[in-house]
XYZ file of C-alpha atoms in Angstrom:
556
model
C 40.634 16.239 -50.870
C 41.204 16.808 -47.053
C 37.604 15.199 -46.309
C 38.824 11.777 -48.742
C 42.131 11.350 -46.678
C 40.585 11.547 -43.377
C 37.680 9.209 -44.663
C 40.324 6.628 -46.364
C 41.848 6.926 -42.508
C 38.761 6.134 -40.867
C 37.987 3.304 -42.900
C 41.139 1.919 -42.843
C 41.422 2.071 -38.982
C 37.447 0.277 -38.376
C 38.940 -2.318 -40.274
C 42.042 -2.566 -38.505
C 39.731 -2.576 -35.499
C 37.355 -5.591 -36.513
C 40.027 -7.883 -36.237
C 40.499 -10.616 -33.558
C 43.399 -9.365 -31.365
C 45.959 -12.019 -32.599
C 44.579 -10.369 -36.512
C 44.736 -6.909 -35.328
C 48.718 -7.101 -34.215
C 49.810 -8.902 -38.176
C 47.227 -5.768 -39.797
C 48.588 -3.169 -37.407
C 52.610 -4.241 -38.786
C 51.318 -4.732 -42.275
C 49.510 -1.367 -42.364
C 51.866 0.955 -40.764
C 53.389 1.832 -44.088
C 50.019 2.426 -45.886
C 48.641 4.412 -42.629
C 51.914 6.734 -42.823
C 51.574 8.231 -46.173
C 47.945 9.419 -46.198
C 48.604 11.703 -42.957
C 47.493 14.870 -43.558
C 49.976 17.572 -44.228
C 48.597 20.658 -41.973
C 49.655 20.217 -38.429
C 46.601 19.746 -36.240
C 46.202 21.578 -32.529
C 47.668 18.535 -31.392
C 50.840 19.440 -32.570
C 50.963 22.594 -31.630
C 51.140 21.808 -28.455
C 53.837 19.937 -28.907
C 51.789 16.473 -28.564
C 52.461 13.352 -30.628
C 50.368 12.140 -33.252
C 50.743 8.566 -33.512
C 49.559 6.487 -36.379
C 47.304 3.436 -35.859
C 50.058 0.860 -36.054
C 52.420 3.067 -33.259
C 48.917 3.495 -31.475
C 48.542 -0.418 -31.225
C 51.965 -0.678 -29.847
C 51.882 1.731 -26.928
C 48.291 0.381 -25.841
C 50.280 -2.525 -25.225
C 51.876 -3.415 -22.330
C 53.813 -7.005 -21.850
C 51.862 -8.201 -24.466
C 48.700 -7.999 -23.636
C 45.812 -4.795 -24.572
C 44.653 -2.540 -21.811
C 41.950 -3.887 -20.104
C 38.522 -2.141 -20.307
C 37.253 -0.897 -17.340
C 33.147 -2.232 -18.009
C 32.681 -5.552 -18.728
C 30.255 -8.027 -17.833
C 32.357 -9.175 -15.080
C 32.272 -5.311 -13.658
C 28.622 -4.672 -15.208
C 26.119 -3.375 -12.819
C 24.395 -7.110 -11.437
C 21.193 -5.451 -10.907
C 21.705 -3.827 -14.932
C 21.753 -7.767 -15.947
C 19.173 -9.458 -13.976
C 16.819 -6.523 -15.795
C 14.510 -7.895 -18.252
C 12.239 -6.293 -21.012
C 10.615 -8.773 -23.033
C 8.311 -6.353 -25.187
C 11.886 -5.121 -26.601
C 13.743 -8.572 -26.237
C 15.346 -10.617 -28.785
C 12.570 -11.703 -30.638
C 12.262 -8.117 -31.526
C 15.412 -7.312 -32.486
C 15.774 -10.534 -34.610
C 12.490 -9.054 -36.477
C 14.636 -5.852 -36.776
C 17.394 -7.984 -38.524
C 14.898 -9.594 -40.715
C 14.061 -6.052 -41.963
C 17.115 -4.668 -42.779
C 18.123 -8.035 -44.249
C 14.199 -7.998 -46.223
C 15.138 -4.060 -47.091
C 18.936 -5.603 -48.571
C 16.995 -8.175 -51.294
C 17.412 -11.477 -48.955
C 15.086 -14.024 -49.400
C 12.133 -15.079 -47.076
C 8.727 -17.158 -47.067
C 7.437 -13.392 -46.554
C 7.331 -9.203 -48.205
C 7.668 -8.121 -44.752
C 7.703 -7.861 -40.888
C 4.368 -7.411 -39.374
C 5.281 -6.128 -35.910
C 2.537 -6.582 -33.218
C 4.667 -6.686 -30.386
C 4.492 -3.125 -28.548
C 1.397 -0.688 -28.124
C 2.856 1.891 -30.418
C -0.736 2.851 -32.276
C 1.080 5.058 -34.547
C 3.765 3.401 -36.177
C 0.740 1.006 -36.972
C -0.572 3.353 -39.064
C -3.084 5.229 -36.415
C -3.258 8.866 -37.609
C -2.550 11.732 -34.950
C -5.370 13.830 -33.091
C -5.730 16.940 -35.557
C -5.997 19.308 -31.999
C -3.728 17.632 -30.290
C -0.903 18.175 -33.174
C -2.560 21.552 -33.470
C -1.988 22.718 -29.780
C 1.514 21.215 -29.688
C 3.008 22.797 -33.071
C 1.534 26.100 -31.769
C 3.643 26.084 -28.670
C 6.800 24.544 -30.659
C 6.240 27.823 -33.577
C 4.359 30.526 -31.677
C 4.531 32.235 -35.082
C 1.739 30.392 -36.372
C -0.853 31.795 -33.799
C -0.861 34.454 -36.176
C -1.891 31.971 -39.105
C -5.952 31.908 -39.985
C -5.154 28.188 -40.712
C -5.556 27.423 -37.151
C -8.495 27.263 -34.900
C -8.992 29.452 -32.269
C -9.754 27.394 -29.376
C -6.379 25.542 -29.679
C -4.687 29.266 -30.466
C -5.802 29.637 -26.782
C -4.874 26.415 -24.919
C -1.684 26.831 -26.742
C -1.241 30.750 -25.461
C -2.057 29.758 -22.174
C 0.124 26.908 -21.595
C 3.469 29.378 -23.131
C 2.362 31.817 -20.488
C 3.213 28.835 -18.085
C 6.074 28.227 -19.521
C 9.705 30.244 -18.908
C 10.690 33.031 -21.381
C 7.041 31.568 -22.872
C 9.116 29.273 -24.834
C 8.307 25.044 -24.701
C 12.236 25.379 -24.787
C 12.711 26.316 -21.727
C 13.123 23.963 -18.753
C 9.627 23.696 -16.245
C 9.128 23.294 -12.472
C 9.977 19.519 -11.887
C 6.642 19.164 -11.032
C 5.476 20.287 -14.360
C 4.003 23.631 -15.994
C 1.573 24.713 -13.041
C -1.139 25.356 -15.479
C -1.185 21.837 -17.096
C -0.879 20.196 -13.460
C -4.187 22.752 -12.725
C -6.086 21.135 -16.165
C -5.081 17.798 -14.823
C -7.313 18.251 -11.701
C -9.965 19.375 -13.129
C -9.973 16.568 -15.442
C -9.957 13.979 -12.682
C -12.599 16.105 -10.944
C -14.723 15.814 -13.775
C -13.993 11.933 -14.886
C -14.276 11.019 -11.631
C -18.234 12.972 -11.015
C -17.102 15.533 -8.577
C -14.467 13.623 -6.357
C -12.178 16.415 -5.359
C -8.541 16.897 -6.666
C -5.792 19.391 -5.753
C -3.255 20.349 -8.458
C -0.503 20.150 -5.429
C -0.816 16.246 -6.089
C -0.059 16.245 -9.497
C 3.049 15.348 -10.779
C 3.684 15.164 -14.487
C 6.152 12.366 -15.765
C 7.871 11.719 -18.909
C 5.306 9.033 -19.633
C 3.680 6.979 -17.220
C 6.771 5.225 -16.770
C 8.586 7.490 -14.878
C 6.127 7.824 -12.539
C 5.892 4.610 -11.428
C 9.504 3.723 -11.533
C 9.974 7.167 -8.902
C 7.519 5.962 -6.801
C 8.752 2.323 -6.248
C 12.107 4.166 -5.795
C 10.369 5.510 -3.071
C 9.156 2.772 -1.454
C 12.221 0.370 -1.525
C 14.457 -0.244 1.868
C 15.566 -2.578 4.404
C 17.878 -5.659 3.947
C 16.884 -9.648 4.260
C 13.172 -9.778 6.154
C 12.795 -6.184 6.356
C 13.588 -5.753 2.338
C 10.512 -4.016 0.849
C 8.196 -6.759 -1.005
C 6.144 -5.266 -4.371
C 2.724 -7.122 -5.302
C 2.667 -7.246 -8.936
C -0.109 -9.096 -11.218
C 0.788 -12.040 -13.320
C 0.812 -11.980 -16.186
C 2.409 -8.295 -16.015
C 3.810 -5.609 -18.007
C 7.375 -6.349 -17.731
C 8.234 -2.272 -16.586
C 7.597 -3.556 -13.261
C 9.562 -6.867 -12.934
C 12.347 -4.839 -14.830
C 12.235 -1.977 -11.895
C 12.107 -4.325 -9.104
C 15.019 -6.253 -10.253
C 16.975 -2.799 -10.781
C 15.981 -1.823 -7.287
C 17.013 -5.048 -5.718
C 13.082 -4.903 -3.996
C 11.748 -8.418 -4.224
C 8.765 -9.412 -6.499
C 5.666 -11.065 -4.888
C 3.559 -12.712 -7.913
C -0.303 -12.496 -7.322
C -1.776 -14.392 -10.670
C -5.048 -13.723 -12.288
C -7.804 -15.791 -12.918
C -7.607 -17.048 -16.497
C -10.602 -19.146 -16.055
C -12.480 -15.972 -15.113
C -11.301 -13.377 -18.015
C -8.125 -12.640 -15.705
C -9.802 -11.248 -13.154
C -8.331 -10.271 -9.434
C -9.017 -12.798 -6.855
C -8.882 -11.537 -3.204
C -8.021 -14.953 -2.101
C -5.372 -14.877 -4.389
C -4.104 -11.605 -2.536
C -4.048 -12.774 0.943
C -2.135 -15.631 -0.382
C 0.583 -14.104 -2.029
C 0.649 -11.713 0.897
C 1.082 -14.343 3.204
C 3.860 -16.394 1.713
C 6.204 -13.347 1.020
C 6.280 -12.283 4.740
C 8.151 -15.307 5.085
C 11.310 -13.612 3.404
C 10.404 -10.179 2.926
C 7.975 -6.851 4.061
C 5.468 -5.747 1.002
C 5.099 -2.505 1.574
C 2.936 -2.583 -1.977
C 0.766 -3.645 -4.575
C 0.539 -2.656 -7.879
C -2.417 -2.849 -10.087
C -2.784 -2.393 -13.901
C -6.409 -1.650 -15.426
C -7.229 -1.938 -17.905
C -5.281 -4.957 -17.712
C -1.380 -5.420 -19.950
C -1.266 -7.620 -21.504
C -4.590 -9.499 -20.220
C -7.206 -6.860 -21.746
C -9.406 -7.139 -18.473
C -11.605 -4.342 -17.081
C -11.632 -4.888 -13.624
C -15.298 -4.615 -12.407
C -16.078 -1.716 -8.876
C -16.359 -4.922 -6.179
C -12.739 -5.862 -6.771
C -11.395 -2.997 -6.950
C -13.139 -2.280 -3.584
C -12.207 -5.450 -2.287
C -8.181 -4.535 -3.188
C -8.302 -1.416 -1.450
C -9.907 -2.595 1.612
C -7.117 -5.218 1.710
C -4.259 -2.579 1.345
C -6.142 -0.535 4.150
C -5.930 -3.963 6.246
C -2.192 -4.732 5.619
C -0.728 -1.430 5.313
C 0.086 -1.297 1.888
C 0.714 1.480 -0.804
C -1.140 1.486 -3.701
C -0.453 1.875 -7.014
C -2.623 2.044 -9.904
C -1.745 1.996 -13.411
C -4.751 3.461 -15.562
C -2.868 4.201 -18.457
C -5.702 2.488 -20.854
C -8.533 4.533 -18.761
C -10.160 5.302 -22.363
C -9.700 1.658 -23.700
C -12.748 0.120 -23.058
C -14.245 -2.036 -25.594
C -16.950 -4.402 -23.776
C -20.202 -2.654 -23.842
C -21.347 -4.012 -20.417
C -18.084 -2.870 -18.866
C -16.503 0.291 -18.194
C -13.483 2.201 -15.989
C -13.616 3.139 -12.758
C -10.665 4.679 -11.460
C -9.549 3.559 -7.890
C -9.556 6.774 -6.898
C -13.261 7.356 -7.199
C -13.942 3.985 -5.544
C -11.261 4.982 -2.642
C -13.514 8.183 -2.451
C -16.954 6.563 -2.385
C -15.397 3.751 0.500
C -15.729 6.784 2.963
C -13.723 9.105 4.854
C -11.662 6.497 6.216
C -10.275 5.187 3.630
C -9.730 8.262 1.138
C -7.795 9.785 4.002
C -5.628 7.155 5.104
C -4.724 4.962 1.875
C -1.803 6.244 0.067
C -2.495 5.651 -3.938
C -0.207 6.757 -7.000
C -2.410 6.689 -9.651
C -1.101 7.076 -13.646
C -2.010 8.270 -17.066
C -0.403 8.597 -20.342
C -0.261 10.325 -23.788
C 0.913 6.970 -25.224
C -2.289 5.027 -24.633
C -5.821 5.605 -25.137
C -7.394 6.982 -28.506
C -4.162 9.350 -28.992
C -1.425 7.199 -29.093
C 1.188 9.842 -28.834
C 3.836 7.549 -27.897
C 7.195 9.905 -28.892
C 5.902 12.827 -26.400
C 6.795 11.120 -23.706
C 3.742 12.650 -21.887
C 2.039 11.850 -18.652
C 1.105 12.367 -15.334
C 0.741 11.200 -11.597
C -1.543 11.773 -9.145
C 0.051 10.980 -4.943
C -2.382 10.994 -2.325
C -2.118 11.162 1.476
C 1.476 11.598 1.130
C 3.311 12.138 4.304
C 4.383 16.057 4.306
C 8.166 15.212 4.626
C 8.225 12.314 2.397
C 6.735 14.503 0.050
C 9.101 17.084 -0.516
C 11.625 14.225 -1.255
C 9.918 13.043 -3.812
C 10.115 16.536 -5.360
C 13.647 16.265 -4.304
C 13.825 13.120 -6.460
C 11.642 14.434 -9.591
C 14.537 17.409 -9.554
C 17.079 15.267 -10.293
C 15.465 14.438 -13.806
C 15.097 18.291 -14.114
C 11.343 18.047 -15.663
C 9.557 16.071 -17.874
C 9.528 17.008 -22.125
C 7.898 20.135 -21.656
C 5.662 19.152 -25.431
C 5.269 16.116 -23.756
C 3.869 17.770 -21.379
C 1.658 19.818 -23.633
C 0.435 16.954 -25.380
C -1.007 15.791 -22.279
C -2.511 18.703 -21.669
C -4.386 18.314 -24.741
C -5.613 15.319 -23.451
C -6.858 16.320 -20.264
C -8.662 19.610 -21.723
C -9.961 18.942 -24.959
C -12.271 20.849 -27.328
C -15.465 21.548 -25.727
C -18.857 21.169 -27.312
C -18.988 24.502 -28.151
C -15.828 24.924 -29.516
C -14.587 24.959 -33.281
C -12.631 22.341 -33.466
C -15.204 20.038 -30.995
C -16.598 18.354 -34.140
C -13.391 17.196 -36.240
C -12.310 15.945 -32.485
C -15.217 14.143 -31.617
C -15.036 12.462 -34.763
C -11.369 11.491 -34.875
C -11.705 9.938 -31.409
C -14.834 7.549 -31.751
C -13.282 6.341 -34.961
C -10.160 5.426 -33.425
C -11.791 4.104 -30.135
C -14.445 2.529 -32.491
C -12.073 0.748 -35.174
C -9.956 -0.727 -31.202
C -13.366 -2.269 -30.293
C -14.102 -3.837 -33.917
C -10.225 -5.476 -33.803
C -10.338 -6.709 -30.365
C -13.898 -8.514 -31.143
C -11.967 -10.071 -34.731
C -9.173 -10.681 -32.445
C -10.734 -12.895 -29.943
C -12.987 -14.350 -32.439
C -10.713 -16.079 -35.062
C -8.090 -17.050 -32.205
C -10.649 -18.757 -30.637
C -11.671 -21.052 -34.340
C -8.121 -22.315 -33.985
C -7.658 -25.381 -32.528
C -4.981 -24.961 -29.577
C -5.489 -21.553 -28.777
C -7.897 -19.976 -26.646
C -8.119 -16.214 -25.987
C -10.273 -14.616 -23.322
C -12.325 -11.745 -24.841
C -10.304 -8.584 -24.862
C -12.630 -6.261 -22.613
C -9.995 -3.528 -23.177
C -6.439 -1.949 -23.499
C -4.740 -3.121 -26.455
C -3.739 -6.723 -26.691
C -4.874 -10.043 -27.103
C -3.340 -12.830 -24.862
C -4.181 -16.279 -25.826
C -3.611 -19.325 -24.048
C -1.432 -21.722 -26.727
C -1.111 -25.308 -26.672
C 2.684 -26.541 -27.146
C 2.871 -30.042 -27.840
C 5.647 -32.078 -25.430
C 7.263 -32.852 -28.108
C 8.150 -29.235 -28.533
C 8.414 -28.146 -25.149
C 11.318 -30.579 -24.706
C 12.559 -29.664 -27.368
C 12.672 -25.816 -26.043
C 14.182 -27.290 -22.727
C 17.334 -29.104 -24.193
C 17.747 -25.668 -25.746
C 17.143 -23.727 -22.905
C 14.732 -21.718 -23.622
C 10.924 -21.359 -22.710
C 8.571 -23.546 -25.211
C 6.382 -19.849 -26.142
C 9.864 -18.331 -26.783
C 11.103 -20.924 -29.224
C 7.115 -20.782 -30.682
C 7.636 -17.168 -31.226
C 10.561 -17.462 -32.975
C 9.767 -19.742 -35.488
C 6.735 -18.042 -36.333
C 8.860 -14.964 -36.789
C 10.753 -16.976 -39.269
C 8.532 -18.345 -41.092
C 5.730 -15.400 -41.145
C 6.941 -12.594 -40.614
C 4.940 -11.979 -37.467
C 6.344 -10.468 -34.326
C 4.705 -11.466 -31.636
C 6.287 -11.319 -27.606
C 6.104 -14.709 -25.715
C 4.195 -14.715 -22.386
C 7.168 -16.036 -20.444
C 8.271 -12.302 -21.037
C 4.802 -11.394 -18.857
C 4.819 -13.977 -16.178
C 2.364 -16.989 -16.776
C 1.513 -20.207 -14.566
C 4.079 -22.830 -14.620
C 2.865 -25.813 -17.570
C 1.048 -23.101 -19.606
C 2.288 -20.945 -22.238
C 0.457 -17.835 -24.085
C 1.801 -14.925 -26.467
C 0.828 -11.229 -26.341
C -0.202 -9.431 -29.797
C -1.014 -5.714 -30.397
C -4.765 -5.321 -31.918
C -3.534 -2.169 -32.989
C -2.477 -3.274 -36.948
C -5.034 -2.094 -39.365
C -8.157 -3.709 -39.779
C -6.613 -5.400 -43.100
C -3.361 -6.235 -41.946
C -4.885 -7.634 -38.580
C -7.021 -10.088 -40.767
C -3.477 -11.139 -43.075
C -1.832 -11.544 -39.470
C -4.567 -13.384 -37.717
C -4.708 -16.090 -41.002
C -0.949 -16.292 -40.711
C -0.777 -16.896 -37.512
C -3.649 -19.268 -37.888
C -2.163 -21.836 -40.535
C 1.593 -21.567 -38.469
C -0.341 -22.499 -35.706
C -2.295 -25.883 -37.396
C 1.280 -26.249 -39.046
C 3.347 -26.072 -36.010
C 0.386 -28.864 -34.161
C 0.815 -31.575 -37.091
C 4.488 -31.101 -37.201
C 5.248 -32.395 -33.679
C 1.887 -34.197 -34.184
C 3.693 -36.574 -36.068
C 6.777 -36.795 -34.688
C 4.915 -38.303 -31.442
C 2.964 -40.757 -33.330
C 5.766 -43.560 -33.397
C 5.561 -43.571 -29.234
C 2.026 -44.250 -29.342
């Protein structure tokens, strides 16, 4: 009976609440009678401290003073600037409209569409991807150590997962790690990169692990930011980008130098392109860095050894940090193609170079043929750190305590998986080339049937996850978008949403030369659902062309 009053109460007062103020002050007088009598008759520790309770309506009148509400302390007025000028496009409003669309879909309303096909954000799993047994093994083994006494698991991932508990305190994945991460999963991390990278040598003592790749790189451009006006530090980021980076910059008040890819040339890196941007920003600012992402997000490229030889030697010429974002390392779909990390090619450049040229490099759980998104796993490796700069970056990585320590053994998983001769080496092999396998088939249908619709032409997606097609927006419609101010791809996205289901993320959200627009989709749908989304999208498209098609004809 207690639980209905206090429930009656609470609904009564979020509906008091709802109210425009002028509502709320006629519903606070009305409803002080009915709020009075459903009180509850035990006295409360408020009370027994001699406290008054007051009742919503005597509540409304003692917030006030001289007639007006208390003011709240955050508003937009007060809001962080640097908080609004932060942008994230892969989780902007187009997405959260789709989200609407759901719920609304999920509450009987009525659309040209059965549901939301959402192929905005690399999340492989809640596209129907199915986990890495071992990897799931491993991890439930450290989260229930009980089970290592279960026959239903295999023995090689009874002893990663042993061996990483004995890393961790009170061997528990409960307990908080070194902000560096659990030593032993930092040691696996070398030898992985030792091993990817044919010998190349790595010490553990440069290996940070990060609660995704994310935090990595945001800590390290933390790093790197200072000075005021001229002296501010300058960031070199690729356009199109993934919008993490645009988002950080504005949030550290650094200021964004745009180098753009080559669309004409699958989105490849252009020194000349470099030395531009470079140039033009020391007019108002000091890069200090450049930032690289490959495989590419969300251009799919797989940037070939020359140009990635070709940036570093630039970075050793102009002094900048570099930092490479190989979060995709295992998406590589072109046969002719595949990675090479810039830390191998730093290496092979000579002693000069490896020594001197500070590179972050990056990895994820999230990416790749795992797609263990949720874990929140991944890991850095710093080199040629100053000594002293060095421990403050520990310093910093302390304040975040440590990374999800299963995040952390999830990436461990991925850095010292089953070997040949191992149990569980067959069920793994197997799981991996069909998920790498089933990537390659969808980004080849991908590029294919964009590229038989008139208006859109998509590079072919060499790697990573996503397709980004170049779309033709009739005038007609880009004015349109402009008297409403917003961007033509934005306003394209939207209606497509509306009237397919699809959830795509406009590449004004990425960064795009001016006068062309693009989207970016996820390849990451099942095979099936790719082709439903890819004939959708199709016949919107040829729709959406005719439509403005023929509201230009009378000016001709």
């Amino acid at each position: 009976m207690h639980r209905l009053q206090h429930l009656a109460n609470r609904s009564l007062i979020a509906g008091v609440f709802d109210q425009s103020p002028a509502l709320l002050r006629t519903k606070a007088r009305e409803t002080a009678c009915v709020v009075q009598p459903i009180r509850l008759k035990t006295q409360g520790p408020a009370e027994q401290y001699g406290l008054k309770r007051f009742s919503t309506a005597e509540a409304t009148v003692i917030l006030r003073e001289n007639g007006k509400m208390r003011e709240k302390t955050l508003t937009m007025d007060t809001l962080n600037p640097q908080v609004k000028a932060v942008e994230y496009a892969v989780r902007g409003p187009i997405v959260t409209k789709a989200g609407d669309i759901e719920r609304g879909l999920q509450q009987g309303q009525k659309h040209p569409f059965t549901e939301v096909i959402k192929a905005n954000i690399g999340d492989s799993h809640a596209m129907g991807q199915k986990p890495i047994t071992f990897l799931r093994q491993v991890v439930a083994l450290c989260s229930f150590p009980e089970l290592l006494n279960s026959p239903s698991f295999p023995e090689d991932a009874k002893q990663r997962a042993r061996r990483i508990l004995q890393g961790c305190g009170g061997q528990s994945l409960g307990s908080y790690s070194a902000s560096q991460g659990v030593d032993c999963i930092r040691q696996d991390v070398a030898v992985y990169i030792e091993q990817r990278d044919k010998g190349v040598p790595a010490d553990w003592d440069n290996i940070y692990l990060t609660t995704g790749a994310s935090d990595g790189i945001v800590s390290i451009l933390k790093m790197l930011v200072s000075g005021q006006g001229r002296s501010r530090s300058g960031v070199m980021i690729p356009i199109p980008q993934y919008p993490l980076y645009s988002a950080a910059i504005s949030e550290l008040e650094a200021v964004q130098i745009n180098y753009y890819l080559d669309e004409d040339n699958c989105w490849a890196l252009d020194i000349n392109e470099l030395h531009r941007a470079y140039q033009a920003a020391k007019e108002h600012c000091h890069p200090r860095v450049i930032c690289i992402i490959n495989p590419g997000n969300p251009t799919g490229q797989v940037q070939s050894r020359k140009c990635i030889e070709e940036v570093l030697h630039f970075a050793y010429e102009e002094n900048l940090f570099v930092m490479s974002d190989e979060v995709y390392q295992d998406n590589v779909y072109s046969p002719d193609l595949q990675f090479h990390s810039f830390k191998k090619v730093l290496y092979e450049m000579g002693p000069e170079y490896f020594n001197t040229v500070e590179l972050a490099s990056f990895h994820s759980t999230s990416k790749g043929y795992s797609g263990e998104c949720g874990f929140r796993g991944g890991y850095m490796e710093v080199l040629n750190l100053d000594l002293e700069v060095k421990a403050q970056l520990v310093k910093l990585l302390s304040v975040r305590l440590c990374p999800p320590v299963s995040g952390q053994a999830a990436m461990d998983v991925i850095v010292n998986p089953p070997l040949p001769h191992e149990p569980s080496y067959l069920q793994f092999h197997k799981e991996k080339s069909a998920v790498l396998g089933a990537l390659a088939e969808k980004a080849q249908i991908t590029e294919q049937t964009l590229n038989t619709v008139p208006g859109i032409k998509c590079n072919p997606v060499q790697g990573a996850m996503y397709a980004f097609p170049r779309i033709f927006i009739p005038p007609r419609a880009v004015e349109e978008a402009t008297s409403l101010g917003m961007s033509p791809d934005m306003v394209y996205c939207l209606r497509l949403l509306e009237e397919t289901g699809i959830c795509l993320v406009p590449g004004s959200g990425f960064g795009q030369r001016e006068g062309t627009y693009h989207f970016r989709m996820t390849i990451l749908p099942t095979t099936e659902k790719l082709k439903v989304l890819l004939e959708k999208l199709r016949d919107f498209h040829i729709k959406f062309l005719k439509e403005y098609a023929s509201l230009e004809e009378p000016k001709r």
